[in-house]
N, CA and C atoms as an extended XYZ file, in Angstrom:
537
Properties=species:S:1:pos:R:3:atomname:S:1:resname:S:1:resid:I:1 pbc="F F F"
N       120.889       -8.898       -2.155 N   MET     1
C       121.360       -7.855       -3.030 CA  MET     1
C       122.688       -8.250       -3.664 C   MET     1
N       123.582       -8.838       -2.864 N   ILE     2
C       124.886       -9.258       -3.385 CA  ILE     2
C       124.695      -10.369       -4.409 C   ILE     2
N       123.785      -11.336       -4.119 N   LYS     3
C       123.526      -12.421       -5.069 CA  LYS     3
C       122.990      -11.856       -6.383 C   LYS     3
N       122.133      -10.842       -6.285 N   HIS     4
C       121.554      -10.232       -7.484 CA  HIS     4
C       122.649       -9.569       -8.328 C   HIS     4
N       123.579       -8.836       -7.655 N   ARG     5
C       124.678       -8.183       -8.373 CA  ARG     5
C       125.603       -9.221       -8.994 C   ARG     5
N       125.862      -10.314       -8.285 N   LEU     6
C       126.713      -11.374       -8.832 CA  LEU     6
C       126.064      -12.011      -10.058 C   LEU     6
N       124.751      -12.207      -10.014 N   ALA     7
C       124.044      -12.792      -11.152 CA  ALA     7
C       124.123      -11.867      -12.359 C   ALA     7
N       123.958      -10.568      -12.140 N   ILE     8
C       124.057       -9.600      -13.238 CA  ILE     8
C       125.471       -9.589      -13.796 C   ILE     8
N       126.470       -9.604      -12.929 N   ALA     9
C       127.863       -9.600      -13.375 CA  ALA     9
C       128.179      -10.870      -14.163 C   ALA     9
N       127.686      -12.007      -13.701 N   ALA    10
C       127.933      -13.272      -14.405 CA  ALA    10
C       127.274      -13.264      -15.781 C   ALA    10
N       126.060      -12.733      -15.853 N   THR    11
C       125.361      -12.652      -17.140 CA  THR    11
C       126.106      -11.729      -18.095 C   THR    11
N       126.554      -10.580      -17.610 N   ALA    12
C       127.297       -9.638      -18.450 CA  ALA    12
C       128.595      -10.269      -18.941 C   ALA    12
N       129.277      -10.999      -18.077 N   ALA    13
C       130.522      -11.667      -18.474 CA  ALA    13
C       130.259      -12.724      -19.537 C   ALA    13
N       129.171      -13.445      -19.384 N   ALA    14
C       128.839      -14.479      -20.376 CA  ALA    14
C       128.591      -13.850      -21.746 C   ALA    14
N       127.864      -12.725      -21.778 N   PHE    15
C       127.626      -12.040      -23.055 CA  PHE    15
C       128.920      -11.504      -23.640 C   PHE    15
N       129.805      -11.011      -22.793 N   ALA    16
C       131.070      -10.460      -23.276 CA  ALA    16
C       131.951      -11.549      -23.879 C   ALA    16
N       131.858      -12.772      -23.368 N   LEU    17
C       132.687      -13.871      -23.854 CA  LEU    17
C       132.072      -14.610      -25.033 C   LEU    17
N       130.795      -14.371      -25.302 N   THR    18
C       130.122      -15.047      -26.413 CA  THR    18
C       130.452      -14.326      -27.705 C   THR    18
N       130.998      -15.038      -28.699 N   PRO    19
C       131.318      -14.364      -29.957 CA  PRO    19
C       130.046      -13.884      -30.652 C   PRO    19
N       130.165      -12.740      -31.262 N   ALA    20
C       129.023      -12.190      -31.995 CA  ALA    20
C       128.785      -13.017      -33.244 C   ALA    20
N       127.530      -13.208      -33.571 N   VAL    21
C       127.163      -13.931      -34.784 CA  VAL    21
C       126.884      -12.900      -35.860 C   VAL    21
N       127.592      -12.963      -36.981 N   PRO    22
C       127.327      -11.995      -38.035 CA  PRO    22
C       125.879      -12.074      -38.502 C   PRO    22
N       125.345      -10.938      -38.935 N   ALA    23
C       123.952      -10.894      -39.389 CA  ALA    23
C       123.708      -11.874      -40.517 C   ALA    23
N       124.674      -12.050      -41.401 N   ALA    24
C       124.493      -12.980      -42.526 CA  ALA    24
C       124.283      -14.402      -42.027 C   ALA    24
N       124.973      -14.778      -40.973 N   ALA    25
C       124.820      -16.132      -40.442 CA  ALA    25
C       123.463      -16.307      -39.772 C   ALA    25
N       122.949      -15.237      -39.159 N   GLN    26
C       121.650      -15.333      -38.514 CA  GLN    26
C       120.548      -15.573      -39.533 C   GLN    26
N       120.709      -15.067      -40.735 N   ASN    27
C       119.701      -15.208      -41.776 CA  ASN    27
C       120.027      -16.346      -42.732 C   ASN    27
N       120.960      -17.190      -42.383 N   HIS    28
C       121.397      -18.261      -43.275 CA  HIS    28
C       120.261      -19.237      -43.550 C   HIS    28
N       120.160      -19.646      -44.780 N   HIS    29
C       119.230      -20.701      -45.163 CA  HIS    29
C       119.992      -21.667      -46.054 C   HIS    29
N       119.498      -22.889      -46.197 N   PRO    30
C       120.194      -23.843      -47.043 CA  PRO    30
C       120.360      -23.293      -48.450 C   PRO    30
N       121.465      -23.646      -49.065 N   SER    31
C       121.725      -23.214      -50.431 CA  SER    31
C       121.967      -24.443      -51.285 C   SER    31
N       122.531      -24.226      -52.438 N   VAL    32
C       122.831      -25.349      -53.316 CA  VAL    32
C       123.759      -26.336      -52.607 C   VAL    32
N       124.503      -25.885      -51.618 N   ALA    33
C       125.390      -26.776      -50.875 CA  ALA    33
C       124.607      -27.877      -50.166 C   ALA    33
N       123.336      -27.614      -49.849 N   SER    34
C       122.517      -28.651      -49.231 CA  SER    34
C       122.271      -29.796      -50.201 C   SER    34
N       122.313      -29.485      -51.472 N   ALA    35
C       122.249      -30.507      -52.514 CA  ALA    35
C       123.683      -30.715      -52.977 C   ALA    35
N       124.527      -31.104      -52.046 N   SER    36
C       125.956      -31.156      -52.320 CA  SER    36
C       126.320      -32.331      -53.214 C   SER    36
N       127.517      -32.242      -53.763 N   ALA    37
C       128.010      -33.265      -54.680 CA  ALA    37
C       127.876      -34.650      -54.069 C   ALA    37
N       127.267      -35.527      -54.830 N   ASN    38
C       127.108      -36.938      -54.490 CA  ASN    38
C       126.204      -37.194      -53.291 C   ASN    38
N       125.467      -36.179      -52.846 N   SER    39
C       124.480      -36.416      -51.794 CA  SER    39
C       123.290      -37.149      -52.412 C   SER    39
N       122.609      -37.945      -51.600 N   VAL    40
C       121.482      -38.740      -52.087 CA  VAL    40
C       120.237      -38.325      -51.310 C   VAL    40
N       119.152      -38.086      -52.052 N   HIS    41
C       117.915      -37.600      -51.447 CA  HIS    41
C       116.698      -38.264      -52.074 C   HIS    41
N       115.615      -38.258      -51.310 N   TYR    42
C       114.292      -38.482      -51.874 CA  TYR    42
C       113.798      -37.095      -52.270 C   TYR    42
N       113.217      -36.956      -53.447 N   LEU    43
C       112.662      -35.683      -53.901 CA  LEU    43
C       111.172      -35.698      -53.600 C   LEU    43
N       110.780      -34.981      -52.557 N   GLN    44
C       109.382      -34.963      -52.133 CA  GLN    44
C       108.714      -33.682      -52.623 C   GLN    44
N       107.635      -33.836      -53.373 N   ASN    45
C       106.899      -32.677      -53.857 CA  ASN    45
C       106.192      -31.996      -52.691 C   ASN    45
N       106.340      -30.688      -52.609 N   TYR    46
C       105.777      -29.921      -51.502 CA  TYR    46
C       104.246      -29.958      -51.497 C   TYR    46
N       103.633      -29.926      -52.666 N   LEU    47
C       102.176      -29.900      -52.752 CA  LEU    47
C       101.559      -31.253      -52.423 C   LEU    47
N       102.091      -32.313      -52.996 N   SER    48
C       101.480      -33.639      -52.834 CA  SER    48
C       102.007      -34.405      -51.629 C   SER    48
N       103.231      -34.083      -51.182 N   GLY    49
C       103.851      -34.852      -50.105 CA  GLY    49
C       104.365      -36.202      -50.579 C   GLY    49
N       104.343      -36.443      -51.884 N   ARG    50
C       104.803      -37.714      -52.451 CA  ARG    50
C       106.165      -37.528      -53.110 C   ARG    50
N       106.799      -38.652      -53.425 N   CYS    51
C       108.165      -38.642      -53.948 CA  CYS    51
C       108.227      -38.950      -55.439 C   CYS    51
N       109.328      -38.512      -56.049 N   VAL    52
C       109.619      -38.819      -57.447 CA  VAL    52
C       110.036      -40.284      -57.516 C   VAL    52
N       109.357      -41.053      -58.355 N   ASP    53
C       109.458      -42.509      -58.386 CA  ASP    53
C       109.549      -42.961      -59.847 C   ASP    53
N       110.560      -43.795      -60.164 N   VAL    54
C       110.606      -44.394      -61.501 CA  VAL    54
C       109.648      -45.575      -61.484 C   VAL    54
N       108.657      -45.521      -62.357 N   ASN    55
C       107.569      -46.491      -62.374 CA  ASN    55
C       108.070      -47.930      -62.462 C   ASN    55
N       107.651      -48.749      -61.491 N   GLY    56
C       107.910      -50.188      -61.513 CA  GLY    56
C       109.371      -50.585      -61.513 C   GLY    56
N       110.253      -49.736      -61.008 N   TYR    57
C       111.691      -50.023      -60.984 CA  TYR    57
C       112.249      -50.257      -62.389 C   TYR    57
N       111.614      -49.702      -63.401 N   SER    58
C       112.079      -49.892      -64.776 CA  SER    58
C       113.505      -49.370      -64.931 C   SER    58
N       114.291      -50.077      -65.732 N   ALA    59
C       115.638      -49.626      -66.083 CA  ALA    59
C       115.682      -49.120      -67.524 C   ALA    59
N       114.526      -49.019      -68.165 N   ASP    60
C       114.450      -48.618      -69.570 CA  ASP    60
C       114.635      -47.116      -69.743 C   ASP    60
N       115.238      -46.737      -70.879 N   ASN    61
C       115.221      -45.336      -71.278 CA  ASN    61
C       113.773      -44.933      -71.517 C   ASN    61
N       113.463      -43.700      -71.224 N   TYR    62
C       112.115      -43.124      -71.335 CA  TYR    62
C       111.132      -43.712      -70.327 C   TYR    62
N       111.625      -44.406      -69.303 N   ALA    63
C       110.716      -44.914      -68.272 CA  ALA    63
C       110.019      -43.735      -67.603 C   ALA    63
N       108.753      -43.923      -67.335 N   VAL    64
C       107.924      -42.875      -66.745 CA  VAL    64
C       108.365      -42.603      -65.309 C   VAL    64
N       108.410      -41.323      -64.975 N   VAL    65
C       108.702      -40.881      -63.615 CA  VAL    65
C       107.386      -40.354      -63.049 C   VAL    65
N       106.983      -40.909      -61.900 N   LEU    66
C       105.662      -40.627      -61.339 CA  LEU    66
C       105.734      -40.079      -59.925 C   LEU    66
N       104.659      -39.453      -59.521 N   ASN    67
C       104.409      -39.030      -58.154 CA  ASN    67
C       103.919      -40.267      -57.390 C   ASN    67
N       104.600      -40.639      -56.293 N   TRP    68
C       104.222      -41.858      -55.580 CA  TRP    68
C       104.519      -41.699      -54.098 C   TRP    68
N       103.770      -42.452      -53.277 N   ASP    69
C       104.046      -42.435      -51.838 CA  ASP    69
C       105.525      -42.704      -51.599 C   ASP    69
N       106.126      -41.924      -50.712 N   CYS    70
C       107.534      -42.127      -50.367 CA  CYS    70
C       107.649      -43.458      -49.634 C   CYS    70
N       108.442      -44.381      -50.185 N   ASN    71
C       108.513      -45.722      -49.602 CA  ASN    71
C       109.935      -46.218      -49.379 C   ASN    71
N       110.929      -45.400      -49.655 N   GLY    72
C       112.313      -45.784      -49.408 CA  GLY    72
C       112.931      -46.644      -50.487 C   GLY    72
N       112.228      -46.876      -51.575 N   GLY    73
C       112.755      -47.707      -52.652 CA  GLY    73
C       113.935      -47.059      -53.355 C   GLY    73
N       114.784      -47.898      -53.949 N   THR    74
C       115.927      -47.367      -54.691 CA  THR    74
C       115.482      -46.623      -55.947 C   THR    74
N       114.246      -46.848      -56.383 N   ASN    75
C       113.714      -46.107      -57.531 CA  ASN    75
C       113.213      -44.712      -57.130 C   ASN    75
N       113.436      -44.354      -55.858 N   GLN    76
C       113.102      -43.011      -55.364 CA  GLN    76
C       114.330      -42.288      -54.808 C   GLN    76
N       115.491      -42.906      -54.899 N   ARG    77
C       116.725      -42.314      -54.352 CA  ARG    77
C       117.501      -41.645      -55.481 C   ARG    77
N       117.717      -40.348      -55.335 N   TRP    78
C       118.345      -39.548      -56.391 CA  TRP    78
C       119.657      -38.966      -55.891 C   TRP    78
N       120.724      -39.281      -56.612 N   GLU    79
C       122.050      -38.757      -56.276 CA  GLU    79
C       122.297      -37.478      -57.065 C   GLU    79
N       122.792      -36.459      -56.389 N   PHE    80
C       123.145      -35.188      -57.018 CA  PHE    80
C       124.603      -35.264      -57.467 C   PHE    80
N       124.818      -35.569      -58.734 N   ARG    81
C       126.176      -35.662      -59.283 CA  ARG    81
C       126.524      -34.351      -59.983 C   ARG    81
N       127.679      -33.771      -59.636 N   PRO    82
C       128.055      -32.497      -60.254 CA  PRO    82
C       128.261      -32.637      -61.763 C   PRO    82
N       127.866      -31.602      -62.491 N   THR    83
C       128.057      -31.591      -63.948 CA  THR    83
C       129.406      -31.008      -64.329 C   THR    83
N       130.032      -30.303      -63.392 N   GLY    84
C       131.314      -29.672      -63.673 CA  GLY    84
C       131.214      -28.168      -63.883 C   GLY    84
N       129.995      -27.626      -63.979 N   ASP    85
C       129.866      -26.178      -64.185 CA  ASP    85
C       129.707      -25.404      -62.872 C   ASP    85
N       129.641      -26.121      -61.756 N   GLY    86
C       129.564      -25.473      -60.454 CA  GLY    86
C       128.168      -25.130      -59.970 C   GLY    86
N       127.154      -25.254      -60.814 N   THR    87
C       125.799      -24.905      -60.383 CA  THR    87
C       124.761      -25.980      -60.679 C   THR    87
N       125.006      -26.828      -61.642 N   HIS    88
C       124.023      -27.837      -62.038 CA  HIS    88
C       124.456      -29.231      -61.590 C   HIS    88
N       123.449      -30.099      -61.480 N   PHE    89
C       123.676      -31.491      -61.100 CA  PHE    89
C       122.927      -32.405      -62.059 C   PHE    89
N       123.475      -33.615      -62.221 N   TYR    90
C       122.701      -34.708      -62.809 CA  TYR    90
C       121.979      -35.359      -61.643 C   TYR    90
N       120.709      -35.660      -61.779 N   LEU    91
C       119.964      -36.376      -60.749 CA  LEU    91
C       119.871      -37.821      -61.205 C   LEU    91
N       120.647      -38.678      -60.546 N   VAL    92
C       120.816      -40.066      -60.968 CA  VAL    92
C       120.078      -40.970      -59.993 C   VAL    92
N       119.158      -41.780      -60.517 N   VAL    93
C       118.357      -42.661      -59.675 CA  VAL    93
C       119.167      -43.917      -59.341 C   VAL    93
N       119.079      -44.358      -58.092 N   ALA    94
C       119.929      -45.436      -57.588 CA  ALA    94
C       119.698      -46.777      -58.274 C   ALA    94
N       118.465      -47.151      -58.558 N   HIS    95
C       118.195      -48.512      -59.039 CA  HIS    95
C       118.693      -48.752      -60.460 C   HIS    95
N       118.748      -47.716      -61.299 N   SER    96
C       119.138      -47.922      -62.700 CA  SER    96
C       120.394      -47.165      -63.109 C   SER    96
N       120.794      -46.172      -62.316 N   GLY    97
C       121.945      -45.358      -62.684 CA  GLY    97
C       121.651      -44.385      -63.818 C   GLY    97
N       120.373      -44.145      -64.104 N   LYS    98
C       119.991      -43.244      -65.196 CA  LYS    98
C       119.592      -41.879      -64.649 C   LYS    98
N       119.568      -40.906      -65.561 N   CYS    99
C       119.353      -39.507      -65.188 CA  CYS    99
C       117.906      -39.064      -65.350 C   CYS    99
N       117.490      -38.168      -64.464 N   LEU   100
C       116.222      -37.472      -64.615 CA  LEU   100
C       116.381      -36.548      -65.818 C   LEU   100
N       115.501      -36.704      -66.811 N   THR   101
C       115.696      -36.073      -68.118 CA  THR   101
C       114.392      -35.481      -68.635 C   THR   101
N       114.477      -34.254      -69.156 N   VAL   102
C       113.334      -33.688      -69.869 CA  VAL   102
C       113.317      -34.335      -71.243 C   VAL   102
N       112.184      -34.927      -71.593 N   ASN   103
C       112.042      -35.623      -72.871 CA  ASN   103
C       111.906      -34.587      -73.985 C   ASN   103
N       113.035      -34.230      -74.582 N   ALA   104
C       113.063      -33.160      -75.585 CA  ALA   104
C       112.196      -33.479      -76.794 C   ALA   104
N       111.912      -34.748      -77.037 N   ALA   105
C       111.095      -35.127      -78.193 CA  ALA   105
C       109.671      -34.597      -78.076 C   ALA   105
N       109.220      -34.295      -76.866 N   ASP   106
C       107.859      -33.790      -76.672 CA  ASP   106
C       107.700      -32.350      -77.141 C   ASP   106
N       108.793      -31.580      -77.149 N   GLY   107
C       108.781      -30.194      -77.620 CA  GLY   107
C       108.056      -29.220      -76.710 C   GLY   107
N       108.598      -28.003      -76.585 N   GLY   108
C       107.958      -26.880      -75.910 CA  GLY   108
C       107.621      -27.082      -74.443 C   GLY   108
N       106.815      -26.167      -73.933 N   THR   109
C       106.357      -26.224      -72.549 CA  THR   109
C       105.521      -27.479      -72.348 C   THR   109
N       105.682      -28.085      -71.195 N   GLY   110
C       104.904      -29.281      -70.883 CA  GLY   110
C       105.599      -30.572      -71.264 C   GLY   110
N       106.901      -30.509      -71.525 N   GLN   111
C       107.644      -31.725      -71.857 CA  GLN   111
C       107.644      -32.672      -70.664 C   GLN   111
N       107.418      -33.935      -70.923 N   ARG   112
C       107.438      -34.956      -69.875 CA  ARG   112
C       108.854      -35.134      -69.349 C   ARG   112
N       108.943      -35.501      -68.074 N   VAL   113
C       110.227      -35.813      -67.456 CA  VAL   113
C       110.277      -37.319      -67.261 C   VAL   113
N       111.378      -37.924      -67.696 N   VAL   114
C       111.559      -39.374      -67.699 CA  VAL   114
C       112.949      -39.692      -67.155 C   VAL   114
N       113.275      -40.986      -67.092 N   GLN   115
C       114.663      -41.363      -66.846 CA  GLN   115
C       115.272      -41.743      -68.192 C   GLN   115
N       116.562      -41.434      -68.345 N   PHE   116
C       117.265      -41.766      -69.585 CA  PHE   116
C       118.742      -41.924      -69.255 C   PHE   116
N       119.419      -42.733      -70.046 N   GLN   117
C       120.861      -42.923      -69.879 CA  GLN   117
C       121.540      -41.558      -69.782 C   GLN   117
N       122.437      -41.410      -68.818 N   CYS   118
C       123.142      -40.141      -68.631 CA  CYS   118
C       124.122      -39.934      -69.787 C   CYS   118
N       123.872      -38.897      -70.582 N   VAL   119
C       124.712      -38.627      -71.756 CA  VAL   119
C       125.301      -37.218      -71.719 C   VAL   119
N       125.092      -36.492      -70.628 N   GLY   120
C       125.656      -35.153      -70.502 CA  GLY   120
C       124.850      -34.064      -71.178 C   GLY   120
N       123.612      -34.354      -71.535 N   ALA   121
C       122.763      -33.367      -72.210 CA  ALA   121
C       122.289      -32.287      -71.236 C   ALA   121
N       122.083      -31.081      -71.760 N   ASP   122
C       121.548      -29.990      -70.937 CA  ASP   122
C       120.181      -30.330      -70.363 C   ASP   122
N       119.432      -31.199      -71.038 N   THR   123
C       118.104      -31.610      -70.562 CA  THR   123
C       118.191      -32.537      -69.356 C   THR   123
N       119.422      -32.895      -68.961 N   GLN   124
C       119.649      -33.744      -67.791 CA  GLN   124
C       120.305      -32.982      -66.646 C   GLN   124
N       120.528      -31.705      -66.837 N   MET   125
C       121.220      -30.886      -65.832 CA  MET   125
C       120.209      -30.024      -65.091 C   MET   125
N       120.267      -30.083      -63.759 N   TRP   126
C       119.296      -29.396      -62.907 CA  TRP   126
C       120.016      -28.499      -61.910 C   TRP   126
N       119.479      -27.299      -61.718 N   ARG   127
C       120.028      -26.359      -60.740 CA  ARG   127
C       119.017      -26.190      -59.615 C   ARG   127
N       119.381      -26.620      -58.396 N   PRO   128
C       118.479      -26.409      -57.256 CA  PRO   128
C       118.583      -24.963      -56.763 C   PRO   128
N       117.439      -24.321      -56.607 N   VAL   129
C       117.392      -22.937      -56.134 CA  VAL   129
C       116.506      -22.894      -54.896 C   VAL   129
N       117.108      -22.487      -53.771 N   TYR   130
C       116.384      -22.463      -52.501 CA  TYR   130
C       115.248      -21.448      -52.548 C   TYR   130
N       114.063      -21.853      -52.051 N   GLN   131
C       112.868      -21.011      -52.083 CA  GLN   131
C       112.303      -20.694      -50.701 C   GLN   131
N       112.940      -21.176      -49.641 N   GLY   132
C       112.421      -20.983      -48.291 CA  GLY   132
C       111.688      -22.226      -47.814 C   GLY   132
N       111.462      -22.315      -46.512 N   ASN   133
C       110.751      -23.450      -45.906 CA  ASN   133
C       111.348      -24.800      -46.298 C   ASN   133
N       112.667      -24.858      -46.416 N   ASP   134
C       113.373      -26.098      -46.772 CA  ASP   134
C       112.943      -26.647      -48.123 C   ASP   134
N       112.562      -25.778      -49.044 N   THR   135
C       112.144      -26.226      -50.371 CA  THR   135
C       113.037      -25.623      -51.454 C   THR   135
N       113.067      -26.318      -52.571 N   TYR   136
C       113.859      -25.901      -53.730 CA  TYR   136
C       113.015      -25.965      -54.991 C   TYR   136
N       113.350      -25.122      -55.951 N   GLN   137
C       112.931      -25.335      -57.325 CA  GLN   137
C       114.080      -26.073      -57.994 C   GLN   137
N       113.772      -26.958      -58.922 N   LEU   138
C       114.785      -27.649      -59.716 CA  LEU   138
C       114.621      -27.147      -61.146 C   LEU   138
N       115.620      -26.396      -61.611 N   ILE   139
C       115.529      -25.720      -62.900 CA  ILE   139
C       116.426      -26.420      -63.911 C   ILE   139
N       115.818      -26.823      -65.020 N   GLU   140
C       116.532      -27.544      -66.077 CA  GLU   140
C       117.356      -26.553      -66.892 C   GLU   140
N       118.583      -26.944      -67.214 N   LYS   141
C       119.530      -26.025      -67.842 CA  LYS   141
C       119.104      -25.576      -69.241 C   LYS   141
N       118.692      -26.475      -70.092 N   ARG   142
C       118.424      -26.126      -71.495 CA  ARG   142
C       117.320      -25.086      -71.623 C   ARG   142
N       116.205      -25.310      -70.964 N   SER   143
C       115.033      -24.444      -71.148 CA  SER   143
C       114.880      -23.383      -70.068 C   SER   143
N       115.512      -23.600      -68.906 N   GLY   144
C       115.305      -22.705      -67.772 CA  GLY   144
C       113.959      -22.909      -67.100 C   GLY   144
N       113.299      -24.022      -67.426 N   LYS   145
C       111.983      -24.315      -66.844 CA  LYS   145
C       112.129      -25.197      -65.610 C   LYS   145
N       111.061      -25.230      -64.822 N   CYS   146
C       111.069      -25.955      -63.555 CA  CYS   146
C       110.515      -27.368      -63.684 C   CYS   146
N       111.078      -28.249      -62.877 N   PHE   147
C       110.559      -29.599      -62.696 CA  PHE   147
C       109.265      -29.445      -61.908 C   PHE   147
N       108.145      -29.902      -62.482 N   SER   148
C       106.824      -29.607      -61.925 CA  SER   148
C       105.944      -30.845      -61.866 C   SER   148
N       105.163      -30.946      -60.798 N   LEU   149
C       104.115      -31.955      -60.724 CA  LEU   149
C       102.988      -31.515      -61.644 C   LEU   149
N       102.559      -32.402      -62.531 N   ASP   150
C       101.448      -32.110      -63.440 CA  ASP   150
C       100.150      -32.308      -62.666 C   ASP   150
N        99.595      -31.222      -62.151 N   THR   151
C        98.412      -31.309      -61.287 CA  THR   151
C        97.146      -31.644      -62.063 C   THR   151
N        97.205      -31.615      -63.391 N   ARG   152
C        96.018      -32.010      -64.178 CA  ARG   152
C        95.687      -33.476      -63.933 C   ARG   152
N        96.697      -34.250      -63.498 N   GLY   153
C        96.485      -35.659      -63.191 CA  GLY   153
C        96.174      -35.891      -61.723 C   GLY   153
N        95.910      -34.834      -60.981 N   GLY   154
C        95.655      -34.956      -59.551 CA  GLY   154
C        96.951      -34.927      -58.769 C   GLY   154
N        96.830      -35.179      -57.476 N   LEU   155
C        97.992      -35.138      -56.589 CA  LEU   155
C        98.381      -36.519      -56.088 C   LEU   155
N        97.622      -37.530      -56.447 N   GLY   156
C        97.829      -38.868      -55.913 CA  GLY   156
C        98.902      -39.658      -56.633 C   GLY   156
N        99.000      -40.920      -56.241 N   ASN   157
C        99.938      -41.826      -56.888 CA  ASN   157
C        99.635      -41.892      -58.376 C   ASN   157
N       100.681      -41.839      -59.180 N   GLY   158
C       100.544      -41.967      -60.622 CA  GLY   158
C       100.526      -40.662      -61.388 C   GLY   158
N       100.425      -39.528      -60.706 N   ALA   159
C       100.491      -38.247      -61.418 CA  ALA   159
C       101.882      -38.099      -62.022 C   ALA   159
N       101.951      -37.454      -63.175 N   GLY   160
C       103.221      -37.307      -63.880 CA  GLY   160
C       103.936      -36.011      -63.549 C   GLY   160
N       105.122      -35.876      -64.135 N   TYR   161
C       105.942      -34.678      -63.975 CA  TYR   161
C       106.263      -34.113      -65.345 C   TYR   161
N       106.445      -32.798      -65.385 N   LEU   162
C       106.778      -32.145      -66.637 CA  LEU   162
C       107.634      -30.913      -66.392 C   LEU   162
N       108.138      -30.376      -67.485 N   SER   163
C       108.908      -29.140      -67.474 CA  SER   163
C       107.938      -27.998      -67.753 C   SER   163
N       107.948      -26.973      -66.876 N   TRP   164
C       106.969      -25.899      -66.988 CA  TRP   164
C       107.629      -24.581      -66.580 C   TRP   164
N       107.211      -23.454      -67.146 N   PRO   165
C       107.786      -22.178      -66.709 CA  PRO   165
C       107.700      -22.035      -65.186 C   PRO   165
N       108.776      -21.542      -64.597 N   CYS   166
C       108.842      -21.397      -63.140 CA  CYS   166
C       107.882      -20.301      -62.689 C   CYS   166
N       106.875      -20.699      -61.924 N   GLU   167
C       105.860      -19.771      -61.423 CA  GLU   167
C       105.852      -19.700      -59.902 C   GLU   167
N       106.639      -20.568      -59.247 N   GLY   168
C       106.722      -20.542      -57.799 CA  GLY   168
C       105.598      -21.259      -57.086 C   GLY   168
N       104.767      -21.989      -57.817 N   GLY   169
C       103.677      -22.727      -57.190 CA  GLY   169
C       104.187      -23.909      -56.386 C   GLY   169
N       103.379      -24.404      -55.442 N   PRO   170
C       103.815      -25.518      -54.599 CA  PRO   170
C       104.044      -26.812      -55.378 C   PRO   170
N       103.501      -26.924      -56.582 N   ASN   171
C       103.762      -28.112      -57.400 CA  ASN   171
C       105.160      -28.074      -58.019 C   ASN   171
N       105.866      -26.938      -57.873 N   GLN   172
C       107.230      -26.792      -58.378 CA  GLN   172
C       108.251      -26.727      -57.252 C   GLN   172
N       107.822      -27.014      -56.045 N   LEU   173
C       108.717      -26.966      -54.889 CA  LEU   173
C       109.019      -28.376      -54.409 C   LEU   173
N       110.268      -28.574      -54.003 N   TRP   174
C       110.759      -29.906      -53.632 CA  TRP   174
C       111.490      -29.856      -52.313 C   TRP   174
N       111.221      -30.838      -51.477 N   LYS   175
C       112.004      -31.056      -50.261 CA  LYS   175
C       113.016      -32.145      -50.576 C   LYS   175
N       114.255      -31.920      -50.193 N   LEU   176
C       115.309      -32.905      -50.399 CA  LEU   176
C       115.461      -33.686      -49.104 C   LEU   176
N       114.790      -34.826      -49.032 N   LEU   177
C       114.797      -35.637      -47.815 CA  LEU   177
C       116.027      -36.526      -47.800 C   LEU   177
N       116.673      -36.591      -46.651 N   ASN   178
C       117.857      -37.442      -46.526 CA  ASN   178
C       117.487      -38.911      -46.596 C   ASN   178
N       118.347      -39.669      -47.227 N   VAL   179
C       118.149      -41.119      -47.349 CA  VAL   179
C       118.682      -41.780      -46.107 C   VAL   179
């Protein structure tokens, strides 16, 4: 009986000494801070499980950006560089130093996403928005559209990416994998 009372007293003392966790902290989820300044990530599409890859390690402007098996290549490593507005980032690929860019020449919904020399254009600025389950939407500043896997080309290696109205589908969700 004495041991039982001592155990209860010890448990009560432990709870009394444990700082309370605010409700906001209990419900905390990653925010844009997870895509912090100068952090480097592989961008893995939630639907396909594949990564954003600059085709053939090309250093050319307008080089195609494809869905490809995550392989650790420098053509799949994207640095989140701050734009200076506090919410958007340039996504700069390691192998070429160029930016993930909506190809404005394509016009309207369905614009292809390519790599292009970083020139500070709104079509190169992306805002990561947390969606739950460790996933983000990447929203382009100029159009407000989402970086999306073009599922018309399937989910395998070689499928392209485009800018599309944000609908919350799994082809518009991204995991930011640590390098």
